[in-house]
Every structure is written in structure tokens, then in C-alpha cells.
């Protein structure tokens, strides 16, 4: 493979497979049609999933771009029933407080079509909980802190890749954000440079699974050409 040196670092030659206009149109339409079947699910089966599948999904998430290629994320995969129970109890405590005192009336009205409340049984039913932590900095060998860059943006992109990979594998997921989420750091014993970013239950949908009858915005509502 051809290589060259830039600023004292090795670079390798890169090529990308390209397609005709018709092929691009077909591929983009097929991928959109597939992704448009993705839904957030709150009713999971406890059917087991091979760990290797989850690991490959996480490797896909880690192909996401990141600031200065620092890859500032840690994916904690929780399968232990006792730990999942602890997470559920802590999450439900925060969610109950939110629904009963923190959320505005407008927020609660916006949630009505989704049928959500503070009860989160899926946190125990789903075979895996993927807890995404963002790493604000790293520790050098001499214990000095080394900054990471665009951490929130990088983790957000990685989670997008993660959700697409979960959907592609034939599984379902939910982006769950109990607030505050500091309890996750404590339960999972994470270091000080990691902060919880997203909690994602992953599994098969339950045999009887219901989702809200909602629609996505059309292209004219999300896109502006200038």
C-alpha cells in the first residue's frame, strides 16, 4: 500500500468505491427506506443475543469521526441482572421526580403522544444496556490530563452510527436519557474523566410491541438549499 510522510506522520493512500448516478440514487433510496423502518422501542424481549454481535455493532459505532481522532467514548455493556435492576431503580427515581416536579406543562403535553411515564421496566427486560460515556480528557502515563476535542459532537455522531448498526443487525433500541445521569457513573464505577452521555437498551422487540403512530418531517421541513 502506498504511503507518504506528512508532518512526520505516516499517511496511506485511500480510494473509495464510486457508483453511477442511477446506482447512487438506488442505494441512497434503499438505505433511506430501510432506516425509515427504524423505531424507538420500549417493549423488549429478553431473548439473548450473542456478545460477538454487540461487539461488532460497537466496532461499527467506533468508525465514527471524532475530534483529532481521539475517539472520546466508552461503551459500557451491562448484562448483569442485578446491575440492570440498580440502574432501573435509580433511573425511575430521577424520572419520577422529573415527571412530577421538573418538567413543564408544555413538556408533559409534548410527551403525551408518545405514551411515556416514569416507569422504565425495559431497563431490566432488554438483554443489554449500552451506556455511552463521553471522555472529556485522558490520563497520560505521568498522570497528567490530556484534552479531548469536540467530545459531545463526536459522541453524538458515534451514537448515530451505533443506532444504525443496531437497526441493521435486526435489533431494536431506545435512546434513554434520565436526567441527571450521574448515578450511572457511580453504579458502573467509571473514572472521573468519563461522564454519562446516553443509555441505550438493546434487544429484540417483544412479541407484542406497540409504538406511537407518528410521522417524520418531510424534506421541505428539514432541508434548506442556499
JSON list of N, CA, C and O in Angstrom, two decimals, residues 15-67:
[
{"chain": "A", "resi": 15, "resn": "UNK", "atom": "N", "xyz": [-8.72, 5.13, -1.45]},
{"chain": "A", "resi": 15, "resn": "UNK", "atom": "CA", "xyz": [-9.65, 5.22, -2.57]},
{"chain": "A", "resi": 15, "resn": "UNK", "atom": "C", "xyz": [-11.02, 4.79, -2.09]},
{"chain": "A", "resi": 15, "resn": "UNK", "atom": "O", "xyz": [-11.15, 4.01, -1.15]},
{"chain": "A", "resi": 16, "resn": "UNK", "atom": "N", "xyz": [-12.03, 5.30, -2.73]},
{"chain": "A", "resi": 16, "resn": "UNK", "atom": "CA", "xyz": [-13.41, 5.00, -2.36]},
{"chain": "A", "resi": 16, "resn": "UNK", "atom": "C", "xyz": [-14.16, 4.50, -3.58]},
{"chain": "A", "resi": 16, "resn": "UNK", "atom": "O", "xyz": [-14.08, 5.07, -4.65]},
{"chain": "A", "resi": 17, "resn": "UNK", "atom": "N", "xyz": [-14.87, 3.39, -3.41]},
{"chain": "A", "resi": 17, "resn": "UNK", "atom": "CA", "xyz": [-15.71, 2.89, -4.49]},
{"chain": "A", "resi": 17, "resn": "UNK", "atom": "C", "xyz": [-16.79, 3.91, -4.82]},
{"chain": "A", "resi": 17, "resn": "UNK", "atom": "O", "xyz": [-17.46, 4.43, -3.93]},
{"chain": "A", "resi": 18, "resn": "UNK", "atom": "N", "xyz": [-16.94, 4.23, -6.09]},
{"chain": "A", "resi": 18, "resn": "UNK", "atom": "CA", "xyz": [-17.98, 5.16, -6.51]},
{"chain": "A", "resi": 18, "resn": "UNK", "atom": "C", "xyz": [-18.97, 4.44, -7.43]},
{"chain": "A", "resi": 18, "resn": "UNK", "atom": "O", "xyz": [-18.72, 3.32, -7.89]},
{"chain": "A", "resi": 19, "resn": "UNK", "atom": "N", "xyz": [-20.10, 5.09, -7.69]},
{"chain": "A", "resi": 19, "resn": "UNK", "atom": "CA", "xyz": [-21.18, 4.46, -8.43]},
{"chain": "A", "resi": 19, "resn": "UNK", "atom": "C", "xyz": [-21.72, 5.43, -9.48]},
{"chain": "A", "resi": 19, "resn": "UNK", "atom": "O", "xyz": [-21.48, 6.64, -9.41]},
{"chain": "A", "resi": 20, "resn": "UNK", "atom": "N", "xyz": [-22.44, 4.91, -10.42]},
{"chain": "A", "resi": 20, "resn": "UNK", "atom": "CA", "xyz": [-23.13, 5.76, -11.39]},
{"chain": "A", "resi": 20, "resn": "UNK", "atom": "C", "xyz": [-24.25, 6.51, -10.68]},
{"chain": "A", "resi": 20, "resn": "UNK", "atom": "O", "xyz": [-24.64, 6.17, -9.55]},
{"chain": "A", "resi": 21, "resn": "UNK", "atom": "N", "xyz": [-24.76, 7.55, -11.33]},
{"chain": "A", "resi": 21, "resn": "UNK", "atom": "CA", "xyz": [-25.86, 8.31, -10.73]},
{"chain": "A", "resi": 21, "resn": "UNK", "atom": "C", "xyz": [-27.06, 7.42, -10.40]},
{"chain": "A", "resi": 21, "resn": "UNK", "atom": "O", "xyz": [-27.68, 7.55, -9.33]},
{"chain": "A", "resi": 22, "resn": "UNK", "atom": "N", "xyz": [-27.40, 6.50, -11.31]},
{"chain": "A", "resi": 22, "resn": "UNK", "atom": "CA", "xyz": [-28.52, 5.61, -11.05]},
{"chain": "A", "resi": 22, "resn": "UNK", "atom": "C", "xyz": [-28.25, 4.70, -9.86]},
{"chain": "A", "resi": 22, "resn": "UNK", "atom": "O", "xyz": [-29.13, 4.46, -9.02]},
{"chain": "A", "resi": 23, "resn": "UNK", "atom": "N", "xyz": [-27.02, 4.17, -9.79]},
{"chain": "A", "resi": 23, "resn": "UNK", "atom": "CA", "xyz": [-26.67, 3.31, -8.65]},
{"chain": "A", "resi": 23, "resn": "UNK", "atom": "C", "xyz": [-26.71, 4.09, -7.35]},
{"chain": "A", "resi": 23, "resn": "UNK", "atom": "O", "xyz": [-27.21, 3.60, -6.32]},
{"chain": "A", "resi": 24, "resn": "UNK", "atom": "N", "xyz": [-26.20, 5.32, -7.36]},
{"chain": "A", "resi": 24, "resn": "UNK", "atom": "CA", "xyz": [-26.24, 6.14, -6.15]},
{"chain": "A", "resi": 24, "resn": "UNK", "atom": "C", "xyz": [-27.68, 6.42, -5.73]},
{"chain": "A", "resi": 24, "resn": "UNK", "atom": "O", "xyz": [-28.02, 6.37, -4.54]},
{"chain": "A", "resi": 25, "resn": "UNK", "atom": "N", "xyz": [-28.52, 6.74, -6.70]},
{"chain": "A", "resi": 25, "resn": "UNK", "atom": "CA", "xyz": [-29.92, 7.01, -6.39]},
{"chain": "A", "resi": 25, "resn": "UNK", "atom": "C", "xyz": [-30.59, 5.78, -5.78]},
{"chain": "A", "resi": 25, "resn": "UNK", "atom": "O", "xyz": [-31.33, 5.89, -4.79]},
{"chain": "A", "resi": 26, "resn": "UNK", "atom": "N", "xyz": [-30.33, 4.61, -6.37]},
{"chain": "A", "resi": 26, "resn": "UNK", "atom": "CA", "xyz": [-30.94, 3.38, -5.86]},
{"chain": "A", "resi": 26, "resn": "UNK", "atom": "C", "xyz": [-30.42, 3.05, -4.46]},
{"chain": "A", "resi": 26, "resn": "UNK", "atom": "O", "xyz": [-31.21, 2.69, -3.57]},
{"chain": "A", "resi": 27, "resn": "UNK", "atom": "N", "xyz": [-29.11, 3.16, -4.27]},
{"chain": "A", "resi": 27, "resn": "UNK", "atom": "CA", "xyz": [-28.52, 2.81, -2.98]},
{"chain": "A", "resi": 27, "resn": "UNK", "atom": "C", "xyz": [-29.01, 3.77, -1.89]},
{"chain": "A", "resi": 27, "resn": "UNK", "atom": "O", "xyz": [-29.35, 3.34, -0.77]},
{"chain": "A", "resi": 28, "resn": "UNK", "atom": "N", "xyz": [-29.04, 5.06, -2.20]},
{"chain": "A", "resi": 28, "resn": "UNK", "atom": "CA", "xyz": [-29.48, 6.02, -1.20]},
{"chain": "A", "resi": 28, "resn": "UNK", "atom": "C", "xyz": [-30.96, 5.84, -0.87]},
{"chain": "A", "resi": 28, "resn": "UNK", "atom": "O", "xyz": [-31.37, 5.95, 0.29]},
{"chain": "A", "resi": 29, "resn": "UNK", "atom": "N", "xyz": [-31.79, 5.52, -1.89]},
{"chain": "A", "resi": 29, "resn": "UNK", "atom": "CA", "xyz": [-33.20, 5.29, -1.65]},
{"chain": "A", "resi": 29, "resn": "UNK", "atom": "C", "xyz": [-33.43, 4.03, -0.82]},
{"chain": "A", "resi": 29, "resn": "UNK", "atom": "O", "xyz": [-34.24, 4.02, 0.12]},
{"chain": "A", "resi": 30, "resn": "UNK", "atom": "N", "xyz": [-32.71, 2.96, -1.15]},
{"chain": "A", "resi": 30, "resn": "UNK", "atom": "CA", "xyz": [-32.84, 1.70, -0.41]},
{"chain": "A", "resi": 30, "resn": "UNK", "atom": "C", "xyz": [-32.42, 1.87, 1.05]},
{"chain": "A", "resi": 30, "resn": "UNK", "atom": "O", "xyz": [-33.07, 1.35, 1.96]},
{"chain": "A", "resi": 31, "resn": "UNK", "atom": "N", "xyz": [-31.33, 2.61, 1.25]},
{"chain": "A", "resi": 31, "resn": "UNK", "atom": "CA", "xyz": [-30.87, 2.81, 2.63]},
{"chain": "A", "resi": 31, "resn": "UNK", "atom": "C", "xyz": [-31.86, 3.67, 3.41]},
{"chain": "A", "resi": 31, "resn": "UNK", "atom": "O", "xyz": [-32.17, 3.39, 4.57]},
{"chain": "A", "resi": 32, "resn": "UNK", "atom": "N", "xyz": [-32.38, 4.71, 2.76]},
{"chain": "A", "resi": 32, "resn": "UNK", "atom": "CA", "xyz": [-33.40, 5.54, 3.42]},
{"chain": "A", "resi": 32, "resn": "UNK", "atom": "C", "xyz": [-34.63, 4.70, 3.77]},
{"chain": "A", "resi": 32, "resn": "UNK", "atom": "O", "xyz": [-35.15, 4.78, 4.90]},
{"chain": "A", "resi": 33, "resn": "UNK", "atom": "N", "xyz": [-35.11, 3.91, 2.82]},
{"chain": "A", "resi": 33, "resn": "UNK", "atom": "CA", "xyz": [-36.30, 3.09, 3.07]},
{"chain": "A", "resi": 33, "resn": "UNK", "atom": "C", "xyz": [-36.08, 2.15, 4.25]},
{"chain": "A", "resi": 33, "resn": "UNK", "atom": "O", "xyz": [-36.98, 1.92, 5.06]},
{"chain": "A", "resi": 34, "resn": "UNK", "atom": "N", "xyz": [-34.85, 1.61, 4.32]},
{"chain": "A", "resi": 34, "resn": "UNK", "atom": "CA", "xyz": [-34.53, 0.69, 5.43]},
{"chain": "A", "resi": 34, "resn": "UNK", "atom": "C", "xyz": [-34.47, 1.44, 6.75]},
{"chain": "A", "resi": 34, "resn": "UNK", "atom": "O", "xyz": [-35.06, 1.05, 7.74]},
{"chain": "A", "resi": 35, "resn": "UNK", "atom": "N", "xyz": [-33.77, 2.58, 6.78]},
{"chain": "A", "resi": 35, "resn": "UNK", "atom": "CA", "xyz": [-33.64, 3.35, 8.01]},
{"chain": "A", "resi": 35, "resn": "UNK", "atom": "C", "xyz": [-34.98, 3.94, 8.45]},
{"chain": "A", "resi": 35, "resn": "UNK", "atom": "O", "xyz": [-35.21, 4.15, 9.65]},
{"chain": "A", "resi": 36, "resn": "UNK", "atom": "N", "xyz": [-35.86, 4.19, 7.49]},
{"chain": "A", "resi": 36, "resn": "UNK", "atom": "CA", "xyz": [-37.16, 4.76, 7.84]},
{"chain": "A", "resi": 36, "resn": "UNK", "atom": "C", "xyz": [-38.04, 3.76, 8.59]},
{"chain": "A", "resi": 36, "resn": "UNK", "atom": "O", "xyz": [-39.06, 4.14, 9.17]},
{"chain": "A", "resi": 37, "resn": "UNK", "atom": "N", "xyz": [-37.66, 2.48, 8.59]},
{"chain": "A", "resi": 37, "resn": "UNK", "atom": "CA", "xyz": [-38.39, 1.49, 9.38]},
{"chain": "A", "resi": 37, "resn": "UNK", "atom": "C", "xyz": [-37.89, 1.43, 10.82]},
{"chain": "A", "resi": 37, "resn": "UNK", "atom": "O", "xyz": [-38.47, 0.71, 11.63]},
{"chain": "A", "resi": 38, "resn": "UNK", "atom": "N", "xyz": [-36.82, 2.16, 11.11]},
{"chain": "A", "resi": 38, "resn": "UNK", "atom": "CA", "xyz": [-36.30, 2.18, 12.48]},
{"chain": "A", "resi": 38, "resn": "UNK", "atom": "C", "xyz": [-37.27, 2.91, 13.40]},
{"chain": "A", "resi": 38, "resn": "UNK", "atom": "O", "xyz": [-37.79, 3.96, 13.08]},
{"chain": "A", "resi": 39, "resn": "UNK", "atom": "N", "xyz": [-37.52, 2.33, 14.59]},
{"chain": "A", "resi": 39, "resn": "UNK", "atom": "CA", "xyz": [-38.36, 2.97, 15.59]},
{"chain": "A", "resi": 39, "resn": "UNK", "atom": "C", "xyz": [-37.73, 2.83, 16.96]},
{"chain": "A", "resi": 39, "resn": "UNK", "atom": "O", "xyz": [-37.04, 1.86, 17.25]},
{"chain": "A", "resi": 40, "resn": "UNK", "atom": "N", "xyz": [-38.00, 3.81, 17.80]},
{"chain": "A", "resi": 40, "resn": "UNK", "atom": "CA", "xyz": [-37.64, 3.69, 19.20]},
{"chain": "A", "resi": 40, "resn": "UNK", "atom": "C", "xyz": [-38.65, 2.76, 19.87]},
{"chain": "A", "resi": 40, "resn": "UNK", "atom": "O", "xyz": [-39.85, 2.93, 19.70]},
{"chain": "A", "resi": 41, "resn": "UNK", "atom": "N", "xyz": [-38.14, 1.80, 20.62]},
{"chain": "A", "resi": 41, "resn": "UNK", "atom": "CA", "xyz": [-38.98, 0.75, 21.18]},
{"chain": "A", "resi": 41, "resn": "UNK", "atom": "C", "xyz": [-38.84, 0.72, 22.70]},
{"chain": "A", "resi": 41, "resn": "UNK", "atom": "O", "xyz": [-37.74, 0.88, 23.24]},
{"chain": "A", "resi": 42, "resn": "UNK", "atom": "N", "xyz": [-39.95, 0.53, 23.39]},
{"chain": "A", "resi": 42, "resn": "UNK", "atom": "CA", "xyz": [-39.94, 0.45, 24.85]},
{"chain": "A", "resi": 42, "resn": "UNK", "atom": "C", "xyz": [-40.44, -0.90, 25.35]},
{"chain": "A", "resi": 42, "resn": "UNK", "atom": "O", "xyz": [-40.52, -1.11, 26.56]},
{"chain": "A", "resi": 43, "resn": "UNK", "atom": "N", "xyz": [-40.77, -1.78, 24.42]},
{"chain": "A", "resi": 43, "resn": "UNK", "atom": "CA", "xyz": [-41.24, -3.12, 24.80]},
{"chain": "A", "resi": 43, "resn": "UNK", "atom": "C", "xyz": [-40.29, -4.14, 24.19]},
{"chain": "A", "resi": 43, "resn": "UNK", "atom": "O", "xyz": [-40.30, -4.38, 22.99]},
{"chain": "A", "resi": 44, "resn": "UNK", "atom": "N", "xyz": [-39.46, -4.72, 25.06]},
{"chain": "A", "resi": 44, "resn": "UNK", "atom": "CA", "xyz": [-38.38, -5.60, 24.62]},
{"chain": "A", "resi": 44, "resn": "UNK", "atom": "C", "xyz": [-38.67, -7.05, 24.99]},
{"chain": "A", "resi": 44, "resn": "UNK", "atom": "O", "xyz": [-39.36, -7.34, 25.97]},
{"chain": "A", "resi": 45, "resn": "UNK", "atom": "N", "xyz": [-38.08, -7.96, 24.21]},
{"chain": "A", "resi": 45, "resn": "UNK", "atom": "CA", "xyz": [-38.00, -9.37, 24.58]},
{"chain": "A", "resi": 45, "resn": "UNK", "atom": "C", "xyz": [-36.72, -9.57, 25.38]},
{"chain": "A", "resi": 45, "resn": "UNK", "atom": "O", "xyz": [-35.75, -8.83, 25.21]},
{"chain": "A", "resi": 46, "resn": "UNK", "atom": "N", "xyz": [-36.73, -10.59, 26.24]},
{"chain": "A", "resi": 46, "resn": "UNK", "atom": "CA", "xyz": [-35.50, -10.91, 26.98]},
{"chain": "A", "resi": 46, "resn": "UNK", "atom": "C", "xyz": [-34.68, -11.98, 26.25]},
{"chain": "A", "resi": 46, "resn": "UNK", "atom": "O", "xyz": [-33.73, -12.54, 26.81]},
{"chain": "A", "resi": 47, "resn": "UNK", "atom": "N", "xyz": [-35.03, -12.25, 24.99]},
{"chain": "A", "resi": 47, "resn": "UNK", "atom": "CA", "xyz": [-34.29, -13.23, 24.20]},
{"chain": "A", "resi": 47, "resn": "UNK", "atom": "C", "xyz": [-32.82, -12.86, 24.13]},
{"chain": "A", "resi": 47, "resn": "UNK", "atom": "O", "xyz": [-32.48, -11.72, 23.83]},
{"chain": "A", "resi": 48, "resn": "UNK", "atom": "N", "xyz": [-31.93, -13.82, 24.40]},
{"chain": "A", "resi": 48, "resn": "UNK", "atom": "CA", "xyz": [-30.49, -13.49, 24.43]},
{"chain": "A", "resi": 48, "resn": "UNK", "atom": "C", "xyz": [-29.93, -13.18, 23.04]},
{"chain": "A", "resi": 48, "resn": "UNK", "atom": "O", "xyz": [-30.49, -13.58, 22.02]},
{"chain": "A", "resi": 49, "resn": "UNK", "atom": "N", "xyz": [-28.82, -12.46, 23.03]},
{"chain": "A", "resi": 49, "resn": "UNK", "atom": "CA", "xyz": [-28.11, -12.09, 21.81]},
{"chain": "A", "resi": 49, "resn": "UNK", "atom": "C", "xyz": [-26.64, -12.42, 22.01]},
{"chain": "A", "resi": 49, "resn": "UNK", "atom": "O", "xyz": [-26.08, -12.15, 23.09]},
{"chain": "A", "resi": 50, "resn": "UNK", "atom": "N", "xyz": [-26.01, -12.97, 21.01]},
{"chain": "A", "resi": 50, "resn": "UNK", "atom": "CA", "xyz": [-24.58, -13.29, 21.11]},
{"chain": "A", "resi": 50, "resn": "UNK", "atom": "C", "xyz": [-23.77, -12.03, 21.38]},
{"chain": "A", "resi": 50, "resn": "UNK", "atom": "O", "xyz": [-23.96, -11.00, 20.73]},
{"chain": "A", "resi": 51, "resn": "UNK", "atom": "N", "xyz": [-22.83, -12.13, 22.31]},
{"chain": "A", "resi": 51, "resn": "UNK", "atom": "CA", "xyz": [-21.99, -10.98, 22.65]},
{"chain": "A", "resi": 51, "resn": "UNK", "atom": "C", "xyz": [-21.20, -10.48, 21.44]},
{"chain": "A", "resi": 51, "resn": "UNK", "atom": "O", "xyz": [-20.95, -9.28, 21.30]},
{"chain": "A", "resi": 52, "resn": "UNK", "atom": "N", "xyz": [-20.80, -11.42, 20.57]},
{"chain": "A", "resi": 52, "resn": "UNK", "atom": "CA", "xyz": [-20.00, -11.03, 19.41]},
{"chain": "A", "resi": 52, "resn": "UNK", "atom": "C", "xyz": [-20.75, -10.06, 18.51]},
{"chain": "A", "resi": 52, "resn": "UNK", "atom": "O", "xyz": [-20.16, -9.18, 17.88]},
{"chain": "A", "resi": 53, "resn": "UNK", "atom": "N", "xyz": [-22.08, -10.21, 18.45]},
{"chain": "A", "resi": 53, "resn": "UNK", "atom": "CA", "xyz": [-22.89, -9.31, 17.64]},
{"chain": "A", "resi": 53, "resn": "UNK", "atom": "C", "xyz": [-22.85, -7.90, 18.22]},
{"chain": "A", "resi": 53, "resn": "UNK", "atom": "O", "xyz": [-22.66, -6.91, 17.50]},
{"chain": "A", "resi": 54, "resn": "UNK", "atom": "N", "xyz": [-22.98, -7.80, 19.53]},
{"chain": "A", "resi": 54, "resn": "UNK", "atom": "CA", "xyz": [-22.93, -6.50, 20.19]},
{"chain": "A", "resi": 54, "resn": "UNK", "atom": "C", "xyz": [-21.55, -5.87, 20.00]},
{"chain": "A", "resi": 54, "resn": "UNK", "atom": "O", "xyz": [-21.43, -4.66, 19.74]},
{"chain": "A", "resi": 55, "resn": "UNK", "atom": "N", "xyz": [-20.50, -6.67, 20.11]},
{"chain": "A", "resi": 55, "resn": "UNK", "atom": "CA", "xyz": [-19.15, -6.14, 19.95]},
{"chain": "A", "resi": 55, "resn": "UNK", "atom": "C", "xyz": [-18.93, -5.60, 18.53]},
{"chain": "A", "resi": 55, "resn": "UNK", "atom": "O", "xyz": [-18.31, -4.55, 18.34]},
{"chain": "A", "resi": 56, "resn": "UNK", "atom": "N", "xyz": [-19.45, -6.31, 17.53]},
{"chain": "A", "resi": 56, "resn": "UNK", "atom": "CA", "xyz": [-19.31, -5.84, 16.15]},
{"chain": "A", "resi": 56, "resn": "UNK", "atom": "C", "xyz": [-20.09, -4.55, 15.94]},
{"chain": "A", "resi": 56, "resn": "UNK", "atom": "O", "xyz": [-19.63, -3.63, 15.25]},
{"chain": "A", "resi": 57, "resn": "UNK", "atom": "N", "xyz": [-21.27, -4.45, 16.55]},
{"chain": "A", "resi": 57, "resn": "UNK", "atom": "CA", "xyz": [-22.06, -3.22, 16.48]},
{"chain": "A", "resi": 57, "resn": "UNK", "atom": "C", "xyz": [-21.28, -2.05, 17.08]},
{"chain": "A", "resi": 57, "resn": "UNK", "atom": "O", "xyz": [-21.25, -0.94, 16.54]},
{"chain": "A", "resi": 58, "resn": "UNK", "atom": "N", "xyz": [-20.60, -2.31, 18.20]},
{"chain": "A", "resi": 58, "resn": "UNK", "atom": "CA", "xyz": [-19.82, -1.25, 18.84]},
{"chain": "A", "resi": 58, "resn": "UNK", "atom": "C", "xyz": [-18.60, -0.87, 18.02]},
{"chain": "A", "resi": 58, "resn": "UNK", "atom": "O", "xyz": [-18.21, 0.31, 17.98]},
{"chain": "A", "resi": 59, "resn": "UNK", "atom": "N", "xyz": [-18.00, -1.85, 17.35]},
{"chain": "A", "resi": 59, "resn": "UNK", "atom": "CA", "xyz": [-16.89, -1.52, 16.46]},
{"chain": "A", "resi": 59, "resn": "UNK", "atom": "C", "xyz": [-17.37, -0.62, 15.32]},
{"chain": "A", "resi": 59, "resn": "UNK", "atom": "O", "xyz": [-16.66, 0.30, 14.90]},
{"chain": "A", "resi": 60, "resn": "UNK", "atom": "N", "xyz": [-18.58, -0.87, 14.83]},
{"chain": "A", "resi": 60, "resn": "UNK", "atom": "CA", "xyz": [-19.15, 0.00, 13.80]},
{"chain": "A", "resi": 60, "resn": "UNK", "atom": "C", "xyz": [-19.33, 1.41, 14.34]},
{"chain": "A", "resi": 60, "resn": "UNK", "atom": "O", "xyz": [-19.00, 2.40, 13.66]},
{"chain": "A", "resi": 61, "resn": "UNK", "atom": "N", "xyz": [-19.84, 1.53, 15.56]},
{"chain": "A", "resi": 61, "resn": "UNK", "atom": "CA", "xyz": [-20.00, 2.86, 16.17]},
{"chain": "A", "resi": 61, "resn": "UNK", "atom": "C", "xyz": [-18.67, 3.58, 16.26]},
{"chain": "A", "resi": 61, "resn": "UNK", "atom": "O", "xyz": [-18.59, 4.81, 16.05]},
{"chain": "A", "resi": 62, "resn": "UNK", "atom": "N", "xyz": [-17.61, 2.84, 16.51]},
{"chain": "A", "resi": 62, "resn": "UNK", "atom": "CA", "xyz": [-16.29, 3.44, 16.66]},
{"chain": "A", "resi": 62, "resn": "UNK", "atom": "C", "xyz": [-15.63, 3.82, 15.34]},
{"chain": "A", "resi": 62, "resn": "UNK", "atom": "O", "xyz": [-14.53, 4.37, 15.34]},
{"chain": "A", "resi": 63, "resn": "UNK", "atom": "N", "xyz": [-16.30, 3.55, 14.21]},
{"chain": "A", "resi": 63, "resn": "UNK", "atom": "CA", "xyz": [-15.79, 4.06, 12.94]},
{"chain": "A", "resi": 63, "resn": "UNK", "atom": "C", "xyz": [-16.19, 5.51, 12.73]},
{"chain": "A", "resi": 63, "resn": "UNK", "atom": "O", "xyz": [-15.79, 6.13, 11.74]},
{"chain": "A", "resi": 64, "resn": "UNK", "atom": "N", "xyz": [-16.96, 6.07, 13.66]},
{"chain": "A", "resi": 64, "resn": "UNK", "atom": "CA", "xyz": [-17.40, 7.46, 13.53]},
{"chain": "A", "resi": 64, "resn": "UNK", "atom": "C", "xyz": [-16.22, 8.42, 13.61]},
{"chain": "A", "resi": 64, "resn": "UNK", "atom": "O", "xyz": [-15.23, 8.15, 14.31]},
{"chain": "A", "resi": 65, "resn": "UNK", "atom": "N", "xyz": [-16.29, 9.54, 12.91]},
{"chain": "A", "resi": 65, "resn": "UNK", "atom": "CA", "xyz": [-15.23, 10.54, 13.04]},
{"chain": "A", "resi": 65, "resn": "UNK", "atom": "C", "xyz": [-15.26, 11.17, 14.43]},
{"chain": "A", "resi": 65, "resn": "UNK", "atom": "O", "xyz": [-16.30, 11.22, 15.09]},
{"chain": "A", "resi": 66, "resn": "UNK", "atom": "N", "xyz": [-14.11, 11.67, 14.88]},
{"chain": "A", "resi": 66, "resn": "UNK", "atom": "CA", "xyz": [-14.03, 12.33, 16.19]},
{"chain": "A", "resi": 66, "resn": "UNK", "atom": "C", "xyz": [-12.97, 13.41, 16.15]},
{"chain": "A", "resi": 66, "resn": "UNK", "atom": "O", "xyz": [-12.04, 13.37, 15.32]},
{"chain": "A", "resi": 67, "resn": "UNK", "atom": "N", "xyz": [-13.10, 14.39, 17.02]},
{"chain": "A", "resi": 67, "resn": "UNK", "atom": "CA", "xyz": [-12.16, 15.49, 17.07]},
{"chain": "A", "resi": 67, "resn": "UNK", "atom": "C", "xyz": [-10.73, 15.02, 17.31]},
{"chain": "A", "resi": 67, "resn": "UNK", "atom": "O", "xyz": [-10.45, 14.35, 18.32]}
]
